[in-house]
PDB file of C-alpha atoms in Angstrom:
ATOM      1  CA  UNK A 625      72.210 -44.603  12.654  1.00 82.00           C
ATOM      2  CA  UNK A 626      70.209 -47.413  11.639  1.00 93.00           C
ATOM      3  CA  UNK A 627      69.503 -50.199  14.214  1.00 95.00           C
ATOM      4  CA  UNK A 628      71.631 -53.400  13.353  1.00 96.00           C
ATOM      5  CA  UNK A 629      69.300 -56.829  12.925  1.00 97.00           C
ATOM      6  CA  UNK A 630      69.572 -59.465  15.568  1.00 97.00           C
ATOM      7  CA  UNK A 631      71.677 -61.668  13.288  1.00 98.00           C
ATOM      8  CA  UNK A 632      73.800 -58.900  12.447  1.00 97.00           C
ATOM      9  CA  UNK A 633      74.010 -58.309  16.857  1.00 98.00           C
ATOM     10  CA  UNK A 634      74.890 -61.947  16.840  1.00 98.00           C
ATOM     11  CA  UNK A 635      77.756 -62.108  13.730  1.00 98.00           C
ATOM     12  CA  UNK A 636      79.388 -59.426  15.655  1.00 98.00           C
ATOM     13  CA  UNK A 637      79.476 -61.530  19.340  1.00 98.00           C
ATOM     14  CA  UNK A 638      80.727 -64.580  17.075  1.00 98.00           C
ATOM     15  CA  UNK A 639      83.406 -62.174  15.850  1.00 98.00           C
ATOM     16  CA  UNK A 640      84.352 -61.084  19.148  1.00 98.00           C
ATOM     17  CA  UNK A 641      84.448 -64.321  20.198  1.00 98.00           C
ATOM     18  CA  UNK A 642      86.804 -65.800  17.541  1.00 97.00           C
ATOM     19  CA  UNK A 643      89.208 -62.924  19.466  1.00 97.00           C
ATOM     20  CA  UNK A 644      89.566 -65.383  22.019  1.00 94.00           C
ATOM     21  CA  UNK A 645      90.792 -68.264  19.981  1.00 92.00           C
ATOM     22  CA  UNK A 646      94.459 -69.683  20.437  1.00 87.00           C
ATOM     23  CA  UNK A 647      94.913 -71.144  17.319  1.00 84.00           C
ATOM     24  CA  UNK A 648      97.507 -69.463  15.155  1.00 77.00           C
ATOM     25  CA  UNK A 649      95.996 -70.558  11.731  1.00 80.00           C
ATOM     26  CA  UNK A 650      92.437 -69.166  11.476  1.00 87.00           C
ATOM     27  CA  UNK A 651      90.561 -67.536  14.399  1.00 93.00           C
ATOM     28  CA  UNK A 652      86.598 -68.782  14.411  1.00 96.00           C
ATOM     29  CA  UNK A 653      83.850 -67.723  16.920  1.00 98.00           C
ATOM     30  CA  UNK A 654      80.546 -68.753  17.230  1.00 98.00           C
ATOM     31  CA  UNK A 655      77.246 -68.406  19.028  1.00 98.00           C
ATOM     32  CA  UNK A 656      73.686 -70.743  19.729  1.00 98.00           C
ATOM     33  CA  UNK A 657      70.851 -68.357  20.419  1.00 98.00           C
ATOM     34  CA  UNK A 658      67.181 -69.365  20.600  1.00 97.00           C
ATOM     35  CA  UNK A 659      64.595 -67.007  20.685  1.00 95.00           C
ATOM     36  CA  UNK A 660      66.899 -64.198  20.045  1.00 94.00           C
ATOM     37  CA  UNK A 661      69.007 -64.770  22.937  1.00 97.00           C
ATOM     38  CA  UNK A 662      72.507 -65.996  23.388  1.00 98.00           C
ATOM     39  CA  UNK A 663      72.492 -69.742  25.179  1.00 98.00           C
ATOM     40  CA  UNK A 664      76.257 -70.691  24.486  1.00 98.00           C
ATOM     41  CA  UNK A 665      79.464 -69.534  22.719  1.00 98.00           C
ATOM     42  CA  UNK A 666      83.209 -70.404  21.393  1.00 97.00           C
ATOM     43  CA  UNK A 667      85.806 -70.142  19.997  1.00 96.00           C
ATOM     44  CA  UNK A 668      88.614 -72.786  18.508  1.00 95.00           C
ATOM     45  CA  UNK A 669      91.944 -73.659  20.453  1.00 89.00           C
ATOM     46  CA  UNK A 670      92.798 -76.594  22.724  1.00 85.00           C
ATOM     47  CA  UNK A 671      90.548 -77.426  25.605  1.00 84.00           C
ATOM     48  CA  UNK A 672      91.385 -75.976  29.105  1.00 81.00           C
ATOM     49  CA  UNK A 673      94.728 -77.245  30.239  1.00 82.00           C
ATOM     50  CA  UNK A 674      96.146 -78.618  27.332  1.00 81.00           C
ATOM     51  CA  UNK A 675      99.090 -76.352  25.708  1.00 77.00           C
ATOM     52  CA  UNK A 676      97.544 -73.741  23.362  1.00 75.00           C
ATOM     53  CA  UNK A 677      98.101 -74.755  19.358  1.00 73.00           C
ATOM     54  CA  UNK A 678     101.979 -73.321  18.235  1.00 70.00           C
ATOM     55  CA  UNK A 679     102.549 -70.458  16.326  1.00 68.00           C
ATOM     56  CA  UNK A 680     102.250 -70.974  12.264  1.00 62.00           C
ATOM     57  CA  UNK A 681     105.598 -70.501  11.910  1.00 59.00           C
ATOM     58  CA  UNK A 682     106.525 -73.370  13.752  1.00 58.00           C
ATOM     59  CA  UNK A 683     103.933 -75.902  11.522  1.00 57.00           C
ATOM     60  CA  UNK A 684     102.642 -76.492   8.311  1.00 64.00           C
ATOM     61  CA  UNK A 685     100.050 -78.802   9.157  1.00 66.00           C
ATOM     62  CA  UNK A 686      96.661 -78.374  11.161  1.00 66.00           C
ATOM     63  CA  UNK A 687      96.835 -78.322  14.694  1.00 69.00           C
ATOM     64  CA  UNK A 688      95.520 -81.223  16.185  1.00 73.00           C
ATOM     65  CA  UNK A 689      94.792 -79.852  19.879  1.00 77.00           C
ATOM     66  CA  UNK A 690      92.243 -77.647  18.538  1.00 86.00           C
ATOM     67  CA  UNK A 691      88.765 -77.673  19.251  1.00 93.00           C
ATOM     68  CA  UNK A 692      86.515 -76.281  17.046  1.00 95.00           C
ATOM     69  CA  UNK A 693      84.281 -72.885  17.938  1.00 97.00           C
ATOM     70  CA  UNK A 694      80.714 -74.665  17.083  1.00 97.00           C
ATOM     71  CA  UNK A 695      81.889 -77.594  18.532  1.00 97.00           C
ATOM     72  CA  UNK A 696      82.945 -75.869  21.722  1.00 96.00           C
ATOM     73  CA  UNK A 697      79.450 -73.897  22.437  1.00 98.00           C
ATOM     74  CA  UNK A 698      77.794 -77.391  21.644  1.00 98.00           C
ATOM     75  CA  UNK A 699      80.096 -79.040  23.884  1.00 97.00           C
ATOM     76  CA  UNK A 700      79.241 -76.300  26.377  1.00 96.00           C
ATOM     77  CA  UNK A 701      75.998 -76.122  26.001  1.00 98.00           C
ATOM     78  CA  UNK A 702      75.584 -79.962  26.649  1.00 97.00           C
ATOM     79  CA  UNK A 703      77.808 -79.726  29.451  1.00 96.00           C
ATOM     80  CA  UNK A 704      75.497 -77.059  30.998  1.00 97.00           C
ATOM     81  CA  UNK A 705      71.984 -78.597  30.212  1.00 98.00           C
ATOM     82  CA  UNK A 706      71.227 -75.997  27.993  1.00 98.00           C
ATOM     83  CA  UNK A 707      69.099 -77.608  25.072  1.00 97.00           C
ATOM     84  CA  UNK A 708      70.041 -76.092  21.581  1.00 98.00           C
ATOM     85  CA  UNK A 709      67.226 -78.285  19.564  1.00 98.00           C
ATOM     86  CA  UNK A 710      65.547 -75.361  17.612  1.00 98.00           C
ATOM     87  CA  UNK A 711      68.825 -73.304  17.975  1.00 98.00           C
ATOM     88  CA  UNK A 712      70.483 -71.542  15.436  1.00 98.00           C
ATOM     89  CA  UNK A 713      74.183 -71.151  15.178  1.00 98.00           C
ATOM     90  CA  UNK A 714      75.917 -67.878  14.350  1.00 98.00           C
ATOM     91  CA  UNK A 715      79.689 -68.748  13.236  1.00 98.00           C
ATOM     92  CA  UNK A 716      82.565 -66.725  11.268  1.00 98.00           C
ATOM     93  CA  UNK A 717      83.076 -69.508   9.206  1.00 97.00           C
ATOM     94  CA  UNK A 718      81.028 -72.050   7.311  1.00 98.00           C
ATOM     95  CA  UNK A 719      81.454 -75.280   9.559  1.00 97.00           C
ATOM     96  CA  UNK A 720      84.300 -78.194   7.865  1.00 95.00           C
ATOM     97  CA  UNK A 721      82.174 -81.310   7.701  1.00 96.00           C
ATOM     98  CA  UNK A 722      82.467 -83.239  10.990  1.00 95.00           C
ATOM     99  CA  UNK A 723      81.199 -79.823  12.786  1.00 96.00           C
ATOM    100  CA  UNK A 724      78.126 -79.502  10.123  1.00 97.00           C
ATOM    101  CA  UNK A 725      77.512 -83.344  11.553  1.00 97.00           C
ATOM    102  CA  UNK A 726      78.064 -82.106  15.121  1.00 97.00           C
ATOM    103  CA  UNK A 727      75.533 -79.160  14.387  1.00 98.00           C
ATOM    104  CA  UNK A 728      72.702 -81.488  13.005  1.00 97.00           C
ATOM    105  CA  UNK A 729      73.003 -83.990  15.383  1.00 97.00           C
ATOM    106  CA  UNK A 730      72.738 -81.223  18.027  1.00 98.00           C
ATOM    107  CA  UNK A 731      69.272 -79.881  16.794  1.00 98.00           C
ATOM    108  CA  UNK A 732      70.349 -76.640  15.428  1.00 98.00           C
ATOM    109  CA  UNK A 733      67.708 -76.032  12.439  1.00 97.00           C
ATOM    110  CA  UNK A 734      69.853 -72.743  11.018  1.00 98.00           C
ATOM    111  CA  UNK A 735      73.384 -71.628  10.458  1.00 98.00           C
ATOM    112  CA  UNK A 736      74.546 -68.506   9.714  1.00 98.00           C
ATOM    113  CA  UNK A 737      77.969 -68.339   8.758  1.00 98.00           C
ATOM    114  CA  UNK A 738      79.940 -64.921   7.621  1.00 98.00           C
ATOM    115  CA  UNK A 739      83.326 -66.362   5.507  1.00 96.00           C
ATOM    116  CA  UNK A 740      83.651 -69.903   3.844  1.00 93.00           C
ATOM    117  CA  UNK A 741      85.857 -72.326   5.029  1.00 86.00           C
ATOM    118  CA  UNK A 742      88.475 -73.807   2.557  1.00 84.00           C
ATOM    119  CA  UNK A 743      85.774 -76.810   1.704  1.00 89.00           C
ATOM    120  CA  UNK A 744      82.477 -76.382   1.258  1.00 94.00           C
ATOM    121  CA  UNK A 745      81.958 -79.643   2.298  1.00 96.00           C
ATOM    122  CA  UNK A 746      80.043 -78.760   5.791  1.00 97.00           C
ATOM    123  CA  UNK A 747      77.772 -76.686   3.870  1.00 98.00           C
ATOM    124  CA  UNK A 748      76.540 -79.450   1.262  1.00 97.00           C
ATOM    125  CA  UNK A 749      76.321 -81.690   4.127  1.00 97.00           C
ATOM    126  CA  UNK A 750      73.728 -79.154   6.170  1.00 98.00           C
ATOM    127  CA  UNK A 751      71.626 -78.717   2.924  1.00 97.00           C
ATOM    128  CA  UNK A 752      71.602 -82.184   2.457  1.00 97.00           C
ATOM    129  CA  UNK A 753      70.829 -82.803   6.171  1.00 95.00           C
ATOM    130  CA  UNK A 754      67.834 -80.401   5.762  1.00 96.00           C
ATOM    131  CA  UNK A 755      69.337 -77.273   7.828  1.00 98.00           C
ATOM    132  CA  UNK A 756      69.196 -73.589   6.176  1.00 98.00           C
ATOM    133  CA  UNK A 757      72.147 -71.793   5.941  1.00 98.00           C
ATOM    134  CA  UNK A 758      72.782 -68.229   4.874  1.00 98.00           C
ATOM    135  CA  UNK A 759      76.125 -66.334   4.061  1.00 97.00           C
ATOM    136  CA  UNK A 760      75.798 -63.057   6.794  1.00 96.00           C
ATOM    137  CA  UNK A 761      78.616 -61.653   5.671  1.00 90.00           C
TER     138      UNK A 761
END
């Protein structure tokens, strides 16, 4: 059996991850590793202590308690001094465009990202910004 690459190892934690979500409309993971190592994860749903997001049946419109999974290792990381400047993000989905804002701003020079998101949007806005991305899917 051939040994998987890092970024492969890495897609797979971000899917694992995105197990943990509590939204009922899309399930995203994601991880910031430097160096090869793992520094912070997440996964979308509403922050600690608010209700989780309702079941799809019971909306039609995009939850608005959720968090998003890059912004939630960001957040994290922040939280726990962990500096992701040089970072790249692993994440099962391309970010929307607030999140690709949230990702530059943080420092994080590459994305890799394994399904699009319904706008490409994020993704024009990290080329534009100067940050590689590449499809890993």
């Amino acid at each position: 059996m051939a040994r998987p690459t890092i970024e492969q190892v890495m897609m797979q934690v971000a899917r694992t991850m995105a197990q943990r979500s509590t939204c009922s409309r899309l399930n995203v993971g994601a991880v910031i590793a430097k160096d090869g190592r793992i520094v912070s994860t997440g996964y979308n749903g509403a922050p600690a202590g608010m209700p989780h997001c309702p079941p799809r049946d019971q909306h039609d419109q995009p939850c608005e308690a959720a968090i998003h999974a890059e912004t939630n290792a960001i957040v994290y990381a922040a939280r726990a001094g962990i500096p992701t400047a040089g970072a790249t993000l692993f994440c099962t989905h391309a970010p929307c465009a607030p999140c690709a804002r949230l990702v530059a701003a943080s420092g994080v020079n590459k994305v890799f990202y394994g399904d699009t998101y319904r706008s490409e949007r994020g993704l024009e806005e990290l080329a534009f910004l100067g940050i590689e991305t590449e499809h890993l899917p």
